[in-house]
């Protein structure tokens, strides 16, 4: 049998275009890391943003490998890893080269190194395409919903928590982050209200939203307040949409409902303060990968997620759409992602 070789879609220099497909070192896993043969890689808004704006943590970071969401098969395990076995475990994983400072962790390659903290086994019935849609969306939602510095909601237990009667409003429920937030918060016992375009109401309902609202309606704030008033205490609002206008709408809703007046966001720390933010409404920022080193990471990735995927309560939504095949298809998918998506996740079938 021939020895497998690694290849990557390289970002060769700052803002280089297009990505160049070429050989990459075959990684050896250290400590508790693993090597994952990447079958599917999903796209995030961060991928075109990083290519176009040149966001790499280390100036010496080029050549660099983008790609954050992957699913595949474990092919090698580090000496300190006791969770995974060789050549069989099918997993979904967060690939975080920008955080871990090394291109070997990038997702757009045939064999990527995975950090044990952000990997979960997936059931046989789930395809790699399906499983690749979750990692960053789930990490981001988990930070804002469950970290103490953000909304600090109850964590979901395997099998799901009993309903607690409290309402969480998710703004942007058809986004990847929003769809994960709806499902994780529902599993934690919250009643979910969510916004999206009307064409995505079916998606919102399928993943557990009880109240759905079209954010394109001019009277949306009044509509949400009138619908939710008296239905239960507000546990908070999570906005998966980063722009100031929807965040202001979230604040306006929080100001008029009984309960916790806190808007959890996807704004990274250090973003400038928002103009005219109302007094009495808290707002928190989000550094999704921080859950790797807090209690939230293991509670979600190790304890809850594998069970929720197995029992079907966590669905791989939004649905994937194949936007490319092979490493050669990555640049086209990144370009498509830069145009934006509605209620779907773009995926490249890396091993096809
Ligand atoms: N801080 C962090 O660590 C971190 C990490 C990851 C992501 N993020 C950020 O999180 C955000 C979401 O990422 P994503 O991958 O989930 O995005 P996405 O899937 O690309 O979001 C697309 C969705 O956004 C919805 N949308 C757009 N404008 C809206 C509005 N005004 N109100 C409600 N929904 C609206 C659209 O809904 P309809 O189609 O229904 O109209 C569309 O389905 C991005 O800004 C991303 O940069 C931050």
Coordinates of C-alpha atoms and ligand atoms in Angstrom, one line a residue:
X1 CA 0.0 0.0 0.0
X2 CA 1.4 3.4 -0.9
X3 CA 2.1 5.9 1.9
X4 CA -0.5 8.6 1.9
X5 CA 0.7 12.1 1.0
X6 CA -0.7 15.4 2.3
X7 CA -1.7 18.4 0.2
X8 CA -3.3 21.7 1.1
X9 CA -5.0 24.7 -0.4
X10 CA -2.3 27.2 0.6
X11 CA -2.8 30.9 1.3
X12 CA 0.8 31.6 0.2
X13 CA 1.1 35.2 1.4
X14 CA -1.0 38.1 2.8
X15 CA -4.2 38.4 0.8
X16 CA -2.9 36.0 -1.9
X17 CA -5.5 35.0 -4.4
X18 CA -6.3 32.3 -5.4
X19 CA -5.3 29.6 -2.9
X20 CA -2.6 27.4 -4.3
X21 CA -3.1 23.6 -4.1
X22 CA 0.3 21.9 -3.3
X23 CA 2.1 19.5 -1.1
X24 CA 1.9 19.8 2.7
X25 CA 3.9 18.0 5.4
X26 CA 2.1 14.9 6.6
X27 CA 1.5 15.8 10.3
X28 CA 2.5 13.7 13.3
X29 CA 0.2 14.3 16.3
X30 CA 1.8 15.5 19.5
X31 CA 0.4 15.0 23.1
X32 CA -3.4 14.6 22.9
X33 CA -3.7 15.9 19.3
X34 CA -5.0 13.6 16.5
X35 CA -4.6 13.6 12.8
X36 CA -7.9 13.8 10.8
X37 CA -8.3 12.7 7.2
X38 CA -10.5 15.6 6.1
X39 CA -13.6 14.4 4.1
X40 CA -15.6 17.6 4.3
X41 CA -14.8 21.1 5.2
X42 CA -17.6 23.7 5.7
X43 CA -17.2 27.5 5.0
X44 CA -17.6 30.3 7.4
X45 CA -17.7 34.1 6.9
X46 CA -14.3 34.1 8.5
X47 CA -12.7 32.3 5.5
X48 CA -13.2 35.0 2.8
X49 CA -12.6 37.6 5.5
X50 CA -9.3 36.1 6.4
X51 CA -8.2 35.8 2.8
X52 CA -9.3 39.3 1.8
X53 CA -8.3 41.2 4.9
X54 CA -5.2 39.2 5.8
X55 CA -6.0 38.0 9.3
X56 CA -3.4 35.7 10.6
X57 CA -2.4 35.9 14.2
X58 CA 1.4 35.7 13.6
X59 CA 3.0 37.9 10.9
X60 CA 5.3 34.9 10.1
X61 CA 2.1 32.9 9.7
X62 CA 2.4 32.4 5.9
X63 CA 2.1 30.2 4.1
X64 CA -1.1 29.5 5.9
X65 CA -4.1 27.1 5.7
X66 CA -7.6 28.4 6.1
X67 CA -10.6 26.2 7.0
X68 CA -12.3 26.0 10.4
X69 CA -15.0 23.4 10.2
X70 CA -14.1 19.8 9.3
X71 CA -15.4 16.3 9.5
X72 CA -13.4 13.1 8.7
X73 CA -11.7 10.0 10.0
X74 CA -9.0 9.9 12.7
X75 CA -5.8 8.4 11.2
X76 CA -3.3 9.0 13.9
X77 CA -3.4 9.8 17.7
X78 CA -0.9 11.5 19.9
X79 CA 0.7 9.6 22.7
X80 CA -1.4 11.3 25.4
X81 CA -4.7 10.7 23.6
X82 CA -6.9 8.0 25.2
X83 CA -10.2 8.9 23.6
X84 CA -9.8 7.9 20.0
X85 CA -8.7 4.9 18.1
X86 CA -6.8 4.6 14.8
X87 CA -8.5 4.4 11.5
X88 CA -12.1 4.3 12.4
X89 CA -13.4 7.0 14.5
X90 CA -15.6 9.4 12.5
X91 CA -15.5 12.9 13.9
X92 CA -16.5 16.5 13.5
X93 CA -13.9 19.0 14.7
X94 CA -13.0 22.7 15.0
X95 CA -9.8 23.4 13.1
X96 CA -8.2 26.5 14.6
X97 CA -4.9 27.4 13.0
X98 CA -5.3 31.0 13.9
X99 CA -5.6 30.2 17.6
X100 CA -3.0 27.4 17.7
X101 CA -0.6 29.3 15.6
X102 CA 0.3 26.6 13.1
X103 CA -1.0 25.7 9.6
X104 CA -1.0 22.0 10.5
X105 CA -4.4 22.8 12.3
X106 CA -5.9 24.3 9.1
X107 CA -9.0 22.6 7.7
X108 CA -8.4 22.9 3.9
X109 CA -5.9 20.1 3.6
X110 CA -6.1 16.3 3.2
X111 CA -4.8 15.6 6.7
X112 CA -5.3 18.2 9.4
X113 CA -4.2 18.1 13.1
X114 CA -7.2 18.2 15.5
X115 CA -7.1 19.5 19.0
X116 CA -8.7 16.9 21.3
X117 CA -10.7 19.6 23.1
X118 CA -12.8 20.4 20.1
X119 CA -13.6 17.0 18.5
X120 CA -16.7 14.9 18.8
X121 CA -17.5 11.4 17.4
X122 CA -20.4 11.3 15.0
X123 CA -22.9 8.5 14.5
X124 CA -22.6 6.3 11.4
X125 CA -25.8 7.6 9.9
X126 CA -24.5 11.1 9.7
X127 CA -22.5 12.0 6.5
X128 CA -19.3 14.0 6.8
X129 CA -20.9 16.8 4.8
X130 CA -23.7 17.0 7.4
X131 CA -21.3 16.8 10.4
X132 CA -19.0 19.5 9.0
X133 CA -21.6 22.2 9.4
X134 CA -21.5 22.4 13.2
X135 CA -18.1 23.2 14.8
X136 CA -17.6 27.0 14.7
X137 CA -21.4 27.7 14.8
X138 CA -21.7 25.6 17.9
X139 CA -18.5 27.0 19.6
X140 CA -19.7 30.6 19.0
X141 CA -23.3 29.9 20.2
X142 CA -21.9 28.0 23.2
X143 CA -19.7 30.9 24.2
X144 CA -22.5 33.5 24.1
X145 CA -25.1 31.3 25.7
X146 CA -23.2 29.6 28.4
X147 CA -20.0 31.5 29.4
X148 CA -20.2 33.4 32.6
X149 CA -19.0 36.6 30.9
X150 CA -21.9 36.3 28.4
X151 CA -25.5 35.1 29.0
X152 CA -24.5 32.4 31.5
X153 CA -27.5 30.2 30.7
X154 CA -27.8 26.7 32.2
X155 CA -25.7 24.2 30.2
X156 CA -27.6 21.4 28.5
X157 CA -27.3 17.9 30.0
X158 CA -27.2 14.8 27.8
X159 CA -30.8 13.9 27.0
X160 CA -31.9 17.5 27.5
X161 CA -33.0 19.5 30.5
X162 CA -36.6 19.8 31.6
X163 CA -38.3 23.0 30.3
X164 CA -37.6 25.9 32.6
X165 CA -40.3 28.3 31.3
X166 CA -37.8 31.0 30.4
X167 CA -37.6 32.5 27.0
X168 CA -34.5 33.0 24.9
X169 CA -34.8 35.2 21.8
X170 CA -32.3 34.3 19.0
X171 CA -31.9 37.0 16.4
X172 CA -30.7 35.4 13.1
X173 CA -31.9 31.9 13.8
X174 CA -31.3 30.8 10.1
X175 CA -27.5 31.5 10.4
X176 CA -25.1 28.7 11.3
X177 CA -24.4 30.2 14.7
X178 CA -28.1 30.9 15.3
X179 CA -29.2 27.4 14.3
X180 CA -26.7 26.0 16.8
X181 CA -27.9 28.5 19.5
X182 CA -31.5 27.5 19.1
X183 CA -30.8 23.8 19.5
X184 CA -28.3 24.1 22.4
X185 CA -30.6 26.5 24.3
X186 CA -33.6 24.4 23.6
X187 CA -31.7 21.3 25.0
X188 CA -30.9 23.4 28.1
X189 CA -34.6 23.8 28.8
X190 CA -35.3 27.3 27.3
X191 CA -38.3 28.2 25.2
X192 CA -37.0 29.6 21.9
X193 CA -38.2 32.6 20.0
X194 CA -36.2 33.4 16.8
X195 CA -36.0 35.8 13.9
X196 CA -35.3 35.0 10.2
X197 CA -36.7 35.7 6.8
X198 CA -40.1 34.1 6.4
X199 CA -38.7 31.6 3.9
X200 CA -36.6 30.1 6.7
X201 CA -39.4 29.7 9.2
X202 CA -39.6 25.9 8.4
X203 CA -35.9 25.6 9.4
X204 CA -36.5 27.5 12.7
X205 CA -39.5 25.3 13.6
X206 CA -37.7 22.1 12.7
X207 CA -34.9 22.9 15.1
X208 CA -37.1 23.8 18.0
X209 CA -38.2 27.5 17.8
X210 CA -41.7 28.0 19.3
X211 CA -42.2 31.6 18.2
X212 CA -40.9 32.8 14.8
X213 CA -40.7 36.4 13.5
X214 CA -39.7 37.9 10.2
X215 CA -37.0 40.5 10.8
X216 CA -37.9 42.2 7.5
X217 CA -41.2 43.4 9.0
X218 CA -41.1 47.0 9.9
X219 CA -43.1 46.4 13.1
X220 CA -41.0 43.5 14.3
X221 CA -40.1 45.0 17.7
X222 CA -43.8 45.6 18.6
X223 CA -44.7 42.2 17.2
X224 CA -42.1 40.3 19.3
X225 CA -43.0 42.3 22.5
X226 CA -46.8 41.8 22.0
X227 CA -46.3 38.0 21.3
X228 CA -43.9 37.2 24.1
X229 CA -45.4 39.5 26.9
X230 CA -46.7 37.3 29.6
X231 CA -45.4 34.0 28.0
X232 CA -42.5 33.6 30.4
X233 CA -39.5 35.4 31.9
X234 CA -36.9 36.6 29.3
X235 CA -33.6 34.7 29.9
X236 CA -31.8 37.0 27.5
X237 CA -31.4 37.7 23.8
X238 CA -28.7 36.2 21.6
X239 CA -27.9 37.9 18.3
X240 CA -26.0 35.8 15.8
X241 CA -26.1 39.0 13.6
X242 CA -23.2 41.3 14.1
X243 CA -24.5 44.6 12.6
X244 CA -25.4 47.5 14.9
X245 CA -29.0 47.8 13.5
X246 CA -30.2 44.3 14.6
X247 CA -28.4 44.7 17.9
X248 CA -30.3 47.9 18.5
X249 CA -33.5 46.0 17.8
X250 CA -32.5 43.3 20.3
X251 CA -31.9 46.0 22.9
X252 CA -35.3 47.6 22.2
X253 CA -37.0 44.2 22.7
X254 CA -35.0 43.6 25.9
X255 CA -36.1 46.9 27.3
X256 CA -39.8 46.1 26.9
X257 CA -39.9 42.5 28.3
X258 CA -39.8 41.2 31.9
X259 CA -36.6 39.4 32.7
X260 CA -32.9 39.5 32.0
X261 CA -31.9 42.5 29.9
X262 CA -28.8 41.1 28.3
X263 CA -27.9 40.8 24.7
X264 CA -25.2 38.2 23.9
X265 CA -23.5 38.9 20.6
X266 CA -21.0 37.5 18.1
X267 CA -18.9 40.7 18.3
X268 CA -15.3 39.8 19.1
X269 CA -13.8 41.6 22.1
X270 CA -12.4 45.0 21.3
X271 CA -15.1 46.0 18.8
X272 CA -16.0 49.7 19.3
X273 CA -18.9 50.4 21.7
X274 CA -22.3 50.8 19.9
X275 CA -23.7 54.3 19.7
X276 CA -26.9 55.1 21.7
X277 CA -26.9 51.7 23.5
X278 CA -29.7 52.0 26.0
X279 CA -28.9 52.2 29.7
X280 CA -29.9 49.1 31.7
X281 CA -29.4 46.6 28.9
X282 CA -26.1 44.6 29.2
X283 CA -24.2 43.6 26.1
X284 CA -21.5 41.0 25.9
X285 CA -18.9 40.1 23.3
X286 CA -17.8 36.7 22.1
X287 CA -14.5 34.9 21.6
X288 CA -15.8 31.5 20.5
X289 CA -12.5 29.6 20.9
X290 CA -12.3 30.6 24.6
X291 CA -14.6 27.7 25.4
X292 CA -11.6 25.4 24.6
X293 CA -10.1 26.3 28.0
X294 CA -13.3 26.8 30.1
X295 CA -15.8 24.4 31.6
X296 CA -18.1 25.1 28.6
X297 CA -15.9 23.3 26.0
X298 CA -16.0 19.9 27.6
X299 CA -19.6 20.3 28.8
X300 CA -20.7 20.8 25.2
X301 CA -18.2 18.9 23.0
X302 CA -17.6 15.9 25.2
X303 CA -20.7 15.5 27.4
X304 CA -23.7 16.9 25.5
X305 CA -22.9 16.9 21.7
X306 CA -22.1 13.2 21.1
X307 CA -25.3 12.2 22.9
X308 CA -27.4 14.8 21.1
X309 CA -26.1 13.8 17.7
X310 CA -26.7 10.1 18.5
X311 CA -30.3 10.7 19.8
X312 CA -31.0 13.1 16.9
X313 CA -31.9 16.1 19.2
X314 CA -29.0 18.1 17.7
X315 CA -29.5 18.4 14.0
X316 CA -26.8 19.4 11.5
X317 CA -28.4 22.6 10.4
X318 CA -28.6 24.7 8.3
X319 CA -28.5 22.1 5.6
X320 CA -25.3 21.8 3.7
X321 CA -24.9 22.6 0.0
X322 CA -21.9 21.2 -1.8
X323 CA -20.0 24.2 -3.2
X324 CA -16.8 22.5 -4.4
X325 CA -15.0 19.2 -4.7
X326 CA -11.4 18.5 -3.7
X327 CA -8.8 21.1 -2.6
X328 CA -9.1 22.6 -6.1
X329 CA -12.8 23.4 -5.3
X330 CA -12.0 25.4 -2.1
X331 CA -11.3 28.8 -3.6
X332 CA -14.6 28.8 -5.5
X333 CA -16.4 27.9 -2.3
X334 CA -14.6 30.7 -0.4
X335 CA -15.7 33.1 -3.2
X336 CA -19.3 31.9 -3.0
X337 CA -19.2 32.4 0.8
X338 CA -18.1 35.9 0.4
X339 CA -21.4 36.6 -1.3
X340 CA -23.3 35.4 1.7
X341 CA -25.7 32.6 2.3
X342 CA -29.3 32.2 3.4
X343 CA -30.3 29.3 5.6
X344 CA -27.6 27.0 4.3
X345 CA -24.0 26.0 4.9
X346 CA -21.5 25.7 2.0
X347 CA -19.4 22.6 2.1
X348 CA -16.4 21.3 0.1
X349 CA -16.0 17.6 -0.3
X350 CA -12.3 17.5 0.2
X351 CA -12.0 13.7 -0.2
X352 CA -14.3 12.9 -3.1
Ligands
LIG1 N1 -16.8 36.3 17.7 C1 -16.6 35.0 17.2 O1 -15.8 34.3 17.8 C2 -17.4 34.6 16.0 C3 -17.2 33.3 15.6 C4 -17.9 32.8 14.5 C5 -18.7 33.7 13.8 N2 -18.9 35.0 14.2 C6 -19.8 35.9 13.5 O2 -21.1 35.4 13.6 C7 -21.9 35.9 12.6 C8 -22.8 34.7 12.1 O3 -22.0 33.8 11.4 P1 -22.7 32.6 10.6 O4 -21.6 31.7 10.0 O5 -23.7 32.0 11.5 O6 -23.4 33.4 9.5 P2 -24.3 32.9 8.2 O7 -24.7 31.6 8.4 O8 -23.5 33.3 7.0 O9 -25.5 34.0 8.3 C9 -26.4 34.0 7.3 C10 -27.8 34.3 7.8 O10 -27.9 35.6 8.5 C11 -29.2 35.9 8.5 N3 -29.4 37.4 8.7 C12 -28.7 38.3 8.0 N4 -29.1 39.6 8.4 C13 -30.1 39.3 9.4 C14 -30.8 40.2 10.2 N5 -30.8 41.5 10.1 N6 -31.6 39.6 11.1 C15 -31.7 38.3 11.2 N7 -31.1 37.4 10.5 C16 -30.2 37.9 9.5 C17 -29.8 35.4 7.2 O11 -31.1 35.0 7.5 P3 -32.2 34.8 6.4 O12 -31.6 34.0 5.3 O13 -33.4 34.2 7.1 O14 -32.6 36.2 5.9 C18 -28.8 34.3 6.8 O15 -29.5 33.0 6.7 C19 -20.9 36.4 11.5 O16 -21.0 37.8 11.6 C20 -19.6 35.9 12.0 O17 -18.5 36.7 11.6 C21 -18.2 35.4 15.3

